[in-house]
Every structure is written in structure tokens, then in C-alpha cells.
CSV table of C-alpha atoms in Angstrom, one decimal:
chain,number,residue,atom,x,y,z
A,1,UNK,CA,13.5,-3.0,-31.8
A,2,UNK,CA,11.0,-5.2,-33.5
A,3,UNK,CA,9.0,-8.1,-32.1
A,4,UNK,CA,10.8,-10.9,-33.8
A,5,UNK,CA,14.3,-9.5,-33.4
A,6,UNK,CA,14.7,-9.2,-29.7
A,7,UNK,CA,17.8,-7.6,-28.2
A,8,UNK,CA,21.5,-7.6,-29.4
A,9,UNK,CA,23.4,-10.9,-30.0
A,10,UNK,CA,25.4,-10.3,-26.8
A,11,UNK,CA,22.2,-10.4,-24.7
A,12,UNK,CA,21.0,-13.4,-26.6
A,13,UNK,CA,24.2,-15.3,-26.1
A,14,UNK,CA,24.3,-14.6,-22.4
A,15,UNK,CA,20.6,-15.5,-22.1
A,16,UNK,CA,21.1,-18.8,-23.8
A,17,UNK,CA,23.3,-19.9,-20.8
A,18,UNK,CA,21.8,-17.9,-18.0
A,19,UNK,CA,18.2,-19.1,-18.5
A,20,UNK,CA,19.0,-22.7,-17.7
A,21,UNK,CA,21.0,-21.6,-14.6
A,22,UNK,CA,18.0,-19.5,-13.4
A,23,UNK,CA,15.6,-22.3,-14.1
A,24,UNK,CA,17.9,-24.7,-12.2
A,25,UNK,CA,18.1,-22.3,-9.2
A,26,UNK,CA,14.3,-21.9,-9.2
A,27,UNK,CA,13.8,-25.7,-9.2
A,28,UNK,CA,16.4,-25.9,-6.4
A,29,UNK,CA,14.6,-23.4,-4.3
A,30,UNK,CA,11.2,-25.1,-4.8
A,31,UNK,CA,12.5,-28.6,-4.1
A,32,UNK,CA,14.4,-27.5,-1.0
A,33,UNK,CA,11.6,-25.3,0.3
A,34,UNK,CA,11.1,-27.5,3.4
A,35,UNK,CA,14.9,-27.5,4.2
A,36,UNK,CA,16.2,-24.0,3.4
A,37,UNK,CA,14.7,-20.5,3.2
A,38,UNK,CA,12.5,-20.1,0.1
A,39,UNK,CA,9.8,-22.4,-1.1
A,40,UNK,CA,7.1,-22.5,-3.7
A,41,UNK,CA,6.5,-18.8,-4.0
A,42,UNK,CA,10.1,-17.7,-4.2
A,43,UNK,CA,11.1,-20.5,-6.6
A,44,UNK,CA,8.0,-19.8,-8.7
A,45,UNK,CA,9.0,-16.1,-9.1
A,46,UNK,CA,12.6,-17.2,-10.1
A,47,UNK,CA,11.2,-19.5,-12.8
A,48,UNK,CA,8.8,-16.8,-14.0
A,49,UNK,CA,11.8,-14.4,-14.2
A,50,UNK,CA,13.7,-17.0,-16.3
A,51,UNK,CA,10.8,-17.1,-18.9
A,52,UNK,CA,10.7,-13.3,-18.7
A,53,UNK,CA,14.4,-13.2,-19.5
A,54,UNK,CA,13.8,-15.2,-22.7
A,55,UNK,CA,10.9,-13.1,-23.7
A,56,UNK,CA,12.8,-9.8,-23.2
A,57,UNK,CA,15.9,-11.1,-25.0
A,58,UNK,CA,14.5,-13.0,-27.9
A,59,UNK,CA,11.1,-11.3,-28.4
A,60,UNK,CA,7.6,-12.7,-28.2
A,61,UNK,CA,7.4,-14.7,-31.4
A,62,UNK,CA,10.5,-16.8,-30.5
A,63,UNK,CA,9.1,-17.4,-27.0
A,64,UNK,CA,5.8,-18.5,-28.5
A,65,UNK,CA,7.7,-21.1,-30.5
A,66,UNK,CA,9.8,-22.2,-27.5
A,67,UNK,CA,7.0,-22.5,-25.0
A,68,UNK,CA,3.5,-24.0,-25.6
A,69,UNK,CA,1.5,-21.1,-24.2
A,70,UNK,CA,-1.8,-23.0,-24.4
A,71,UNK,CA,-0.3,-25.9,-22.5
A,72,UNK,CA,1.1,-23.5,-19.9
A,73,UNK,CA,-2.4,-21.9,-19.4
A,74,UNK,CA,-3.9,-25.4,-18.9
A,75,UNK,CA,-1.2,-26.4,-16.4
A,76,UNK,CA,-1.7,-23.1,-14.5
A,77,UNK,CA,-5.4,-23.9,-14.2
A,78,UNK,CA,-4.8,-27.5,-13.3
A,79,UNK,CA,-2.3,-26.8,-10.6
A,80,UNK,CA,-4.9,-25.3,-8.2
A,81,UNK,CA,-7.1,-28.4,-8.8
A,82,UNK,CA,-4.1,-30.5,-7.9
A,83,UNK,CA,-3.7,-28.6,-4.7
A,84,UNK,CA,-7.4,-29.3,-3.8
A,85,UNK,CA,-7.0,-33.0,-4.7
A,86,UNK,CA,-4.0,-33.3,-2.4
A,87,UNK,CA,-6.0,-31.6,0.3
A,88,UNK,CA,-8.9,-34.0,-0.2
A,89,UNK,CA,-6.5,-37.0,-0.1
A,90,UNK,CA,-5.7,-35.7,3.4
A,91,UNK,CA,-9.4,-36.4,4.3
A,92,UNK,CA,-9.1,-39.9,2.9
A,93,UNK,CA,-5.8,-40.9,4.6
A,94,UNK,CA,-5.3,-38.4,7.4
A,95,UNK,CA,-8.8,-37.6,8.8
A,96,UNK,CA,-8.6,-33.9,8.0
A,97,UNK,CA,-8.6,-31.6,5.0
A,98,UNK,CA,-5.0,-30.8,3.9
A,99,UNK,CA,-3.6,-33.2,6.5
A,100,UNK,CA,0.0,-34.3,6.3
A,101,UNK,CA,-0.8,-37.9,5.5
A,102,UNK,CA,2.6,-39.1,4.2
A,103,UNK,CA,5.5,-40.3,6.3
A,104,UNK,CA,7.6,-37.7,8.0
A,105,UNK,CA,10.9,-39.2,7.0
A,106,UNK,CA,14.3,-38.3,8.2
A,107,UNK,CA,14.8,-34.6,9.0
A,108,UNK,CA,17.2,-32.6,6.7
A,109,UNK,CA,16.8,-35.2,3.9
A,110,UNK,CA,15.2,-34.2,0.6
A,111,UNK,CA,12.4,-36.7,0.9
A,112,UNK,CA,11.0,-35.7,4.2
A,113,UNK,CA,8.1,-33.9,5.9
A,114,UNK,CA,5.3,-35.6,4.1
A,115,UNK,CA,3.2,-33.5,1.8
A,116,UNK,CA,5.0,-30.2,2.3
A,117,UNK,CA,7.4,-30.6,-0.7
A,118,UNK,CA,4.4,-31.7,-2.9
A,119,UNK,CA,2.5,-28.5,-1.9
A,120,UNK,CA,5.7,-26.5,-2.5
A,121,UNK,CA,6.0,-27.9,-6.0
A,122,UNK,CA,2.4,-27.2,-6.8
A,123,UNK,CA,2.6,-23.7,-5.6
A,124,UNK,CA,5.8,-23.2,-7.5
A,125,UNK,CA,4.2,-24.2,-10.8
A,126,UNK,CA,1.2,-22.1,-10.0
A,127,UNK,CA,3.1,-18.9,-9.2
A,128,UNK,CA,5.6,-19.3,-12.0
A,129,UNK,CA,3.0,-19.8,-14.7
A,130,UNK,CA,0.5,-17.2,-13.5
A,131,UNK,CA,3.1,-14.5,-13.2
A,132,UNK,CA,4.6,-15.3,-16.6
A,133,UNK,CA,1.1,-15.4,-18.2
A,134,UNK,CA,0.2,-12.0,-16.8
A,135,UNK,CA,3.4,-10.5,-18.4
A,136,UNK,CA,2.6,-12.3,-21.6
A,137,UNK,CA,-0.9,-10.9,-21.8
A,138,UNK,CA,0.3,-7.4,-20.8
A,139,UNK,CA,2.8,-7.6,-23.6
A,140,UNK,CA,0.1,-8.5,-26.0
A,141,UNK,CA,-1.8,-5.4,-25.1
A,142,UNK,CA,1.3,-3.4,-25.5
A,143,UNK,CA,2.0,-4.7,-29.0
A,144,UNK,CA,-1.7,-4.2,-30.0
A,145,UNK,CA,-1.3,-0.5,-29.2
A,146,UNK,CA,1.8,-0.3,-31.4
A,147,UNK,CA,4.5,-0.7,-28.7
A,148,UNK,CA,7.3,-3.3,-28.8
A,149,UNK,CA,8.2,-6.2,-26.5
B,1,UNK,CA,24.6,-2.7,17.1
B,2,UNK,CA,21.0,-3.7,17.9
B,3,UNK,CA,18.6,-4.6,15.2
B,4,UNK,CA,16.4,-1.6,15.9
B,5,UNK,CA,19.1,0.9,14.8
B,6,UNK,CA,19.7,-1.0,11.5
B,7,UNK,CA,16.0,-0.9,11.0
B,8,UNK,CA,16.0,2.8,11.5
B,9,UNK,CA,18.7,3.2,8.8
B,10,UNK,CA,16.8,1.1,6.3
B,11,UNK,CA,13.6,3.0,7.2
B,12,UNK,CA,15.5,6.3,6.4
B,13,UNK,CA,16.6,4.8,3.0
B,14,UNK,CA,13.0,3.9,2.3
B,15,UNK,CA,11.8,7.4,3.2
B,16,UNK,CA,14.4,8.9,1.0
B,17,UNK,CA,13.6,6.6,-1.9
B,18,UNK,CA,9.9,7.3,-1.7
B,19,UNK,CA,10.4,11.0,-1.6
B,20,UNK,CA,12.7,10.8,-4.6
B,21,UNK,CA,10.2,8.6,-6.4
B,22,UNK,CA,7.5,11.2,-5.8
B,23,UNK,CA,9.4,14.3,-6.6
B,24,UNK,CA,11.7,13.3,-9.5
B,25,UNK,CA,10.7,14.2,-13.0
B,26,UNK,CA,12.2,11.4,-15.0
B,27,UNK,CA,10.0,8.3,-15.0
B,28,UNK,CA,12.8,5.8,-15.2
B,29,UNK,CA,14.5,7.4,-12.2
B,30,UNK,CA,11.3,7.3,-10.3
B,31,UNK,CA,10.9,3.6,-11.0
B,32,UNK,CA,14.4,2.9,-9.8
B,33,UNK,CA,13.7,4.9,-6.6
B,34,UNK,CA,10.7,2.6,-6.1
B,35,UNK,CA,13.0,-0.3,-6.5
B,36,UNK,CA,15.3,1.1,-3.8
B,37,UNK,CA,12.3,1.2,-1.4
B,38,UNK,CA,11.5,-2.5,-2.2
B,39,UNK,CA,15.1,-3.6,-1.7
B,40,UNK,CA,15.3,-1.7,1.6
B,41,UNK,CA,12.2,-3.7,2.7
B,42,UNK,CA,14.0,-6.9,1.7
B,43,UNK,CA,17.0,-5.8,3.8
B,44,UNK,CA,14.8,-5.0,6.7
B,45,UNK,CA,13.4,-8.6,6.5
B,46,UNK,CA,16.9,-9.9,6.6
B,47,UNK,CA,17.7,-7.8,9.7
B,48,UNK,CA,14.6,-9.2,11.3
B,49,UNK,CA,15.9,-12.7,10.5
B,50,UNK,CA,13.1,-13.6,8.1
B,51,UNK,CA,15.1,-14.9,5.1
B,52,UNK,CA,12.1,-16.5,3.4
B,53,UNK,CA,10.3,-13.2,3.3
B,54,UNK,CA,13.5,-11.4,2.2
B,55,UNK,CA,13.9,-13.7,-0.8
B,56,UNK,CA,10.3,-13.4,-1.9
B,57,UNK,CA,10.4,-9.6,-1.5
B,58,UNK,CA,13.7,-9.3,-3.4
B,59,UNK,CA,12.5,-11.4,-6.3
B,60,UNK,CA,9.2,-9.8,-6.5
B,61,UNK,CA,10.7,-6.4,-6.5
B,62,UNK,CA,12.8,-7.4,-9.5
B,63,UNK,CA,9.7,-8.8,-11.3
B,64,UNK,CA,7.7,-5.6,-10.5
B,65,UNK,CA,10.6,-3.4,-11.7
B,66,UNK,CA,10.9,-5.2,-15.0
B,67,UNK,CA,7.1,-4.9,-15.6
B,68,UNK,CA,7.1,-1.2,-14.6
B,69,UNK,CA,10.1,-0.4,-16.8
B,70,UNK,CA,8.6,-2.2,-19.8
B,71,UNK,CA,5.2,-0.6,-19.2
B,72,UNK,CA,6.4,3.0,-18.8
B,73,UNK,CA,9.6,3.3,-20.8
B,74,UNK,CA,9.3,5.5,-23.9
B,75,UNK,CA,5.9,6.6,-22.9
B,76,UNK,CA,5.0,10.2,-22.2
B,77,UNK,CA,4.2,10.5,-18.6
B,78,UNK,CA,2.1,13.6,-17.8
B,79,UNK,CA,3.3,15.0,-14.6
B,80,UNK,CA,0.5,16.6,-12.5
B,81,UNK,CA,1.8,19.6,-10.7
B,82,UNK,CA,0.0,19.5,-7.5
B,83,UNK,CA,0.0,22.9,-6.0
B,84,UNK,CA,-0.7,23.0,-2.3
B,85,UNK,CA,-0.6,26.2,-0.3
B,86,UNK,CA,2.4,26.3,1.9
B,87,UNK,CA,0.3,27.1,5.0
B,88,UNK,CA,-1.7,24.0,4.6
B,89,UNK,CA,1.4,21.9,4.1
B,90,UNK,CA,2.8,23.4,7.3
B,91,UNK,CA,-0.4,22.7,9.2
B,92,UNK,CA,-0.5,19.1,8.1
B,93,UNK,CA,3.1,18.6,9.1
B,94,UNK,CA,2.4,20.2,12.4
B,95,UNK,CA,-0.6,18.0,13.0
B,96,UNK,CA,1.4,14.8,12.2
B,97,UNK,CA,4.2,15.8,14.6
B,98,UNK,CA,1.6,16.6,17.3
B,99,UNK,CA,0.0,13.2,16.6
B,100,UNK,CA,3.3,11.4,17.0
B,101,UNK,CA,4.1,13.2,20.3
B,102,UNK,CA,0.7,12.4,21.6
B,103,UNK,CA,1.4,8.7,21.1
B,104,UNK,CA,4.9,8.6,22.6
B,105,UNK,CA,3.5,7.1,25.9
B,106,UNK,CA,2.0,4.3,23.9
B,107,UNK,CA,5.3,3.6,22.2
B,108,UNK,CA,7.1,3.6,25.6
B,109,UNK,CA,4.6,1.1,27.1
B,110,UNK,CA,5.0,-1.4,24.2
B,111,UNK,CA,6.7,-4.6,25.1
B,112,UNK,CA,10.1,-5.4,23.6
B,113,UNK,CA,10.2,-6.7,20.0
B,114,UNK,CA,8.9,-10.3,19.8
B,115,UNK,CA,9.1,-10.6,23.6
B,116,UNK,CA,5.9,-12.2,24.9
B,117,UNK,CA,5.9,-15.4,22.7
B,118,UNK,CA,2.3,-16.5,22.0
B,119,UNK,CA,1.4,-20.0,23.1
B,120,UNK,CA,0.6,-21.0,19.5
B,121,UNK,CA,3.9,-19.8,18.1
B,122,UNK,CA,5.9,-21.3,21.0
B,123,UNK,CA,4.1,-24.6,20.3
B,124,UNK,CA,5.1,-24.3,16.6
B,125,UNK,CA,8.7,-23.4,17.5
B,126,UNK,CA,9.2,-26.3,20.0
B,127,UNK,CA,7.1,-29.0,18.4
B,128,UNK,CA,7.2,-28.0,14.7
B,129,UNK,CA,10.3,-30.1,13.6
B,130,UNK,CA,9.1,-33.2,15.4
B,131,UNK,CA,5.5,-33.0,14.2
B,132,UNK,CA,6.1,-32.1,10.6
B,133,UNK,CA,9.6,-33.3,9.9
B,134,UNK,CA,10.4,-30.1,8.0
B,135,UNK,CA,13.7,-28.4,8.8
B,136,UNK,CA,12.4,-25.1,7.6
B,137,UNK,CA,10.0,-24.0,10.3
B,138,UNK,CA,8.3,-21.5,7.9
B,139,UNK,CA,7.5,-24.2,5.5
B,140,UNK,CA,6.1,-26.4,8.2
B,141,UNK,CA,3.8,-23.5,9.4
B,142,UNK,CA,2.8,-22.3,5.9
B,143,UNK,CA,2.1,-25.7,4.4
B,144,UNK,CA,1.2,-27.9,7.3
B,145,UNK,CA,-0.3,-26.0,10.3
B,146,UNK,CA,-1.7,-23.2,8.2
B,147,UNK,CA,-2.2,-25.0,4.9
B,148,UNK,CA,-5.7,-23.8,4.8
B,149,UNK,CA,-4.4,-20.2,4.7
B,150,UNK,CA,-2.1,-21.1,1.9
B,151,UNK,CA,-5.0,-22.6,-0.1
B,152,UNK,CA,-6.8,-19.3,0.3
B,153,UNK,CA,-3.8,-17.5,-1.0
B,154,UNK,CA,-3.5,-19.8,-4.0
B,155,UNK,CA,-7.2,-19.3,-4.7
B,156,UNK,CA,-6.8,-15.5,-4.4
B,157,UNK,CA,-3.8,-15.7,-6.9
B,158,UNK,CA,-5.9,-17.8,-9.2
B,159,UNK,CA,-8.8,-15.5,-9.1
B,160,UNK,CA,-6.7,-12.4,-9.6
B,161,UNK,CA,-4.9,-13.9,-12.6
B,162,UNK,CA,-8.3,-15.0,-14.1
B,163,UNK,CA,-9.7,-11.6,-13.6
B,164,UNK,CA,-6.6,-9.9,-15.2
B,165,UNK,CA,-6.7,-12.3,-18.2
B,166,UNK,CA,-10.4,-11.7,-18.7
B,167,UNK,CA,-10.2,-7.9,-18.5
B,168,UNK,CA,-7.2,-7.7,-20.8
B,169,UNK,CA,-8.8,-10.1,-23.3
B,170,UNK,CA,-11.9,-7.9,-23.3
B,171,UNK,CA,-9.9,-4.7,-23.9
B,172,UNK,CA,-8.0,-6.5,-26.7
B,173,UNK,CA,-11.2,-7.6,-28.4
B,174,UNK,CA,-12.6,-4.1,-28.4
B,175,UNK,CA,-9.3,-2.8,-29.9
B,176,UNK,CA,-9.5,-5.4,-32.6
B,177,UNK,CA,-13.1,-4.5,-33.2
B,178,UNK,CA,-12.1,-0.9,-33.7
B,179,UNK,CA,-9.2,-1.5,-36.0
B,180,UNK,CA,-11.0,-2.2,-39.3
B,181,UNK,CA,-13.1,1.0,-39.2
């Protein structure tokens, strides 16, 4: 099993469909974090697993073409800054760091509970990208030693 | 059946899984046994009515299993045969059992599970939905009341990933430096 080849065509065909479903599920869990069980961390792990699915099925070189790894690294570093900026906006509008300064909205609706969904989205991006990048770098080490993946 | 008995069953499965993971020779079987332990933890969270934690534990277990399988499959694992004298093993087991029985009065005097509700948590439970507008009480605590904690967690994650990337890049550079020679 070489780098560029990935797994069998059966796995590749299934992956082609399943990746989008997994990504959709991850986005659903992140966006509904303030309504149903789950949230940023769980949804982020789901999205990281979707990227991992592509990497295992298609190999590293295809994934490097499919995803812009440099951009992912930048977004990963920027997401924590975004978290802090949102916290500082709480000082500006809500008198306290990380204050919930947006309107509470109607309960059980998607756009409710102020900044909680925004924090969920930021944490989701952060967790998804950092977990995926760790696997990416580990796989690099593996292939440098002569292993596959 | 009360929750405690279900928890005892899952605890038994966890114990079995960890013993198998320690004792089995085949590395893949050991990894799968570790996975059984993690999934039992997830089931235990479900029995304790913590679906948020159960989801995270379940997903992270899958993630960790994939990494472990990819890292260890096809590699030669050298099994250390740890030889402990049977008398010592017996003595340690005896000491643990004696320790357990010494503490049984403490277990008896423990209050029932989750019984005296702290004032802070009762405030969260009664006022949380009104104050934050979030239907999921866990989200309202993690991202509103205790958002500071979450910021710390995100920082820890960021630092950990940064450290891992740096260390791995350093080791890769040394490997590349060695290759031409």
C-alpha cells in the first residue's frame, strides 16, 4: 500500500459518499450544541474523523491536494485568537470578560442563547483542525521512517 | 434495575478489557481491548445521564483507536516479560484487599449519589435556561457560566498541539539531516 494509492476502490467509493455525511453530522452537532447533547468539542472530533477518513482511504498526497494544509494551520492558530476577541467584546458590550452580550432569543430556536453558539463554532473549528493536524504530522514522521499512510 | 448495578457491570467489563489489554500477546488485540475499556466508559456516562460526555468519549475513543492502530500495526512490539515473584504478588493483592476493607465504613457513610445538590449547581439547574437561553444546560455552563474554564481548555489544547508540532518537526529535521550521509 503506497502513499499515493490509498486503499481499495470499494473503500474509496464508500468514502466519497460517507465523508460528506460525516462532515454534515459534525456541523449539525456543532451548530446545535446549545440545543442538544454535543457541542464544539464533539462536533470537532467528528469533522477531524471525516478528514482522517479521506486521508486513510485516499492517501496523503491526494489529501494534500484536496485540503490546503497551510491554510488549515493558519485557521487553527487564528481560531483561538477569535475566541479571545469574542471574550474581549464581552468587556466592551457586557461589562465582563467572556460575557454573554448578545440577545438571548427564543429558547429551542437555532439562533438563541447569545454567544454560546459562536463559542461552539470556534471550539469546533479549533478541535477539528488541531486533531487532524496532529495526525497529519504523525503520518509525516511515519512515512519519513519508511512506513506507509 | 438501579443505575449502580449497571455501573458495576460496565466496571466489570472495563476491568476485563484492561486485564486482556495487559496480558494478550497480539498488539492489535490489545488495542481493541483498550477500545472496549473506552467504550465501556462511554456507556457508563450514558447510564449516569451525561450524553454530552458520552458522545465526546465515544468519538475520541474511535479517534485514539485509529491513531493507535496506524501507529502500531505492522511494527514489531517487543513484549517485556515482567517476572514478579508469586509471593510478592500475593502480598500486594492481600494489602489491597485489606485496604479496601479498612475503608468500608467510609463507603457506608457516603451520601447517596448526587444527593446533596450544591447551591451553585442548583442555581445553574433552576436559573440556567432563563439566564442564558440555552436549552442544553451543559452548553450554558461550559460556555457561559464557566466560559473562563473553557478558554483555559482551548489554550491548553493550543499549547499541546503547538508543542507536538514543534517536537515532531525537530525530529523530522534531524532525520532529514541524517539521510544524506
